[in-house]
């Protein structure tokens, strides 16, 4: 089946995440990638770390084999994300500190994560994916 990608925003996340969790048992591996929204004028993320990390993460996930699910969760524009009360900053499950953040989701919990400053590093992405096998 290959890489299955679903997208969510802050407003649609709960509904999309519920379905993602229900289907997680059917996947070899499940990941959540928290990203900054794209700037409509450039179609690139406002976050330079996201622009750098996204292609590397997708390449590694696509190469990792079949039945991998990725939930891309967009945190909003820069002012929305900068708010200290952003829902994913204060959420006890995710406790986001930066974007991009790549999370391996196993057994209905965060099993491992790569934070913004390391989410573009090839060896770190490979290690996170290898742990899911």
Steps between C-alpha positions, in 0.01 A plus 500: 500500500796736556502829686154622603483873575215684667500870584351688794484855625453612857123513441471161328761315705280323756282339235792404273710378795218275627484326162882484482511327842229252399698400192844497667483129582466423128826679415853374532589842637316824576650848520378853571683793347422841648572772246461873451234609252602593147516866403234542226722741305795257471336161568792435736483467876571818698735282707847452344559184708181348354609586146832326563364194684183413306660360182744290701225359723275413202788335315584281802135409566438408135811280500405328825258261333132420509221592736646814652256774605587866540274759656617848403373746761530866404549730801379818330664824397791646696289712743271203572797272570681760713207516744618328822148357537502333157300175544793272411744688724280444806371153402634243747545240226700708252659788699634657181789737540583554134429410141564281322452220751482139380337255739487121482155395623477151655256337742288814514791713626805700394777239471778729376546846351735722304477869588550793264879529535558134405205417272708556185793276598507192279644263762250613766204450264633154408541408867143608582362297209713196583363489854152444360580171328 
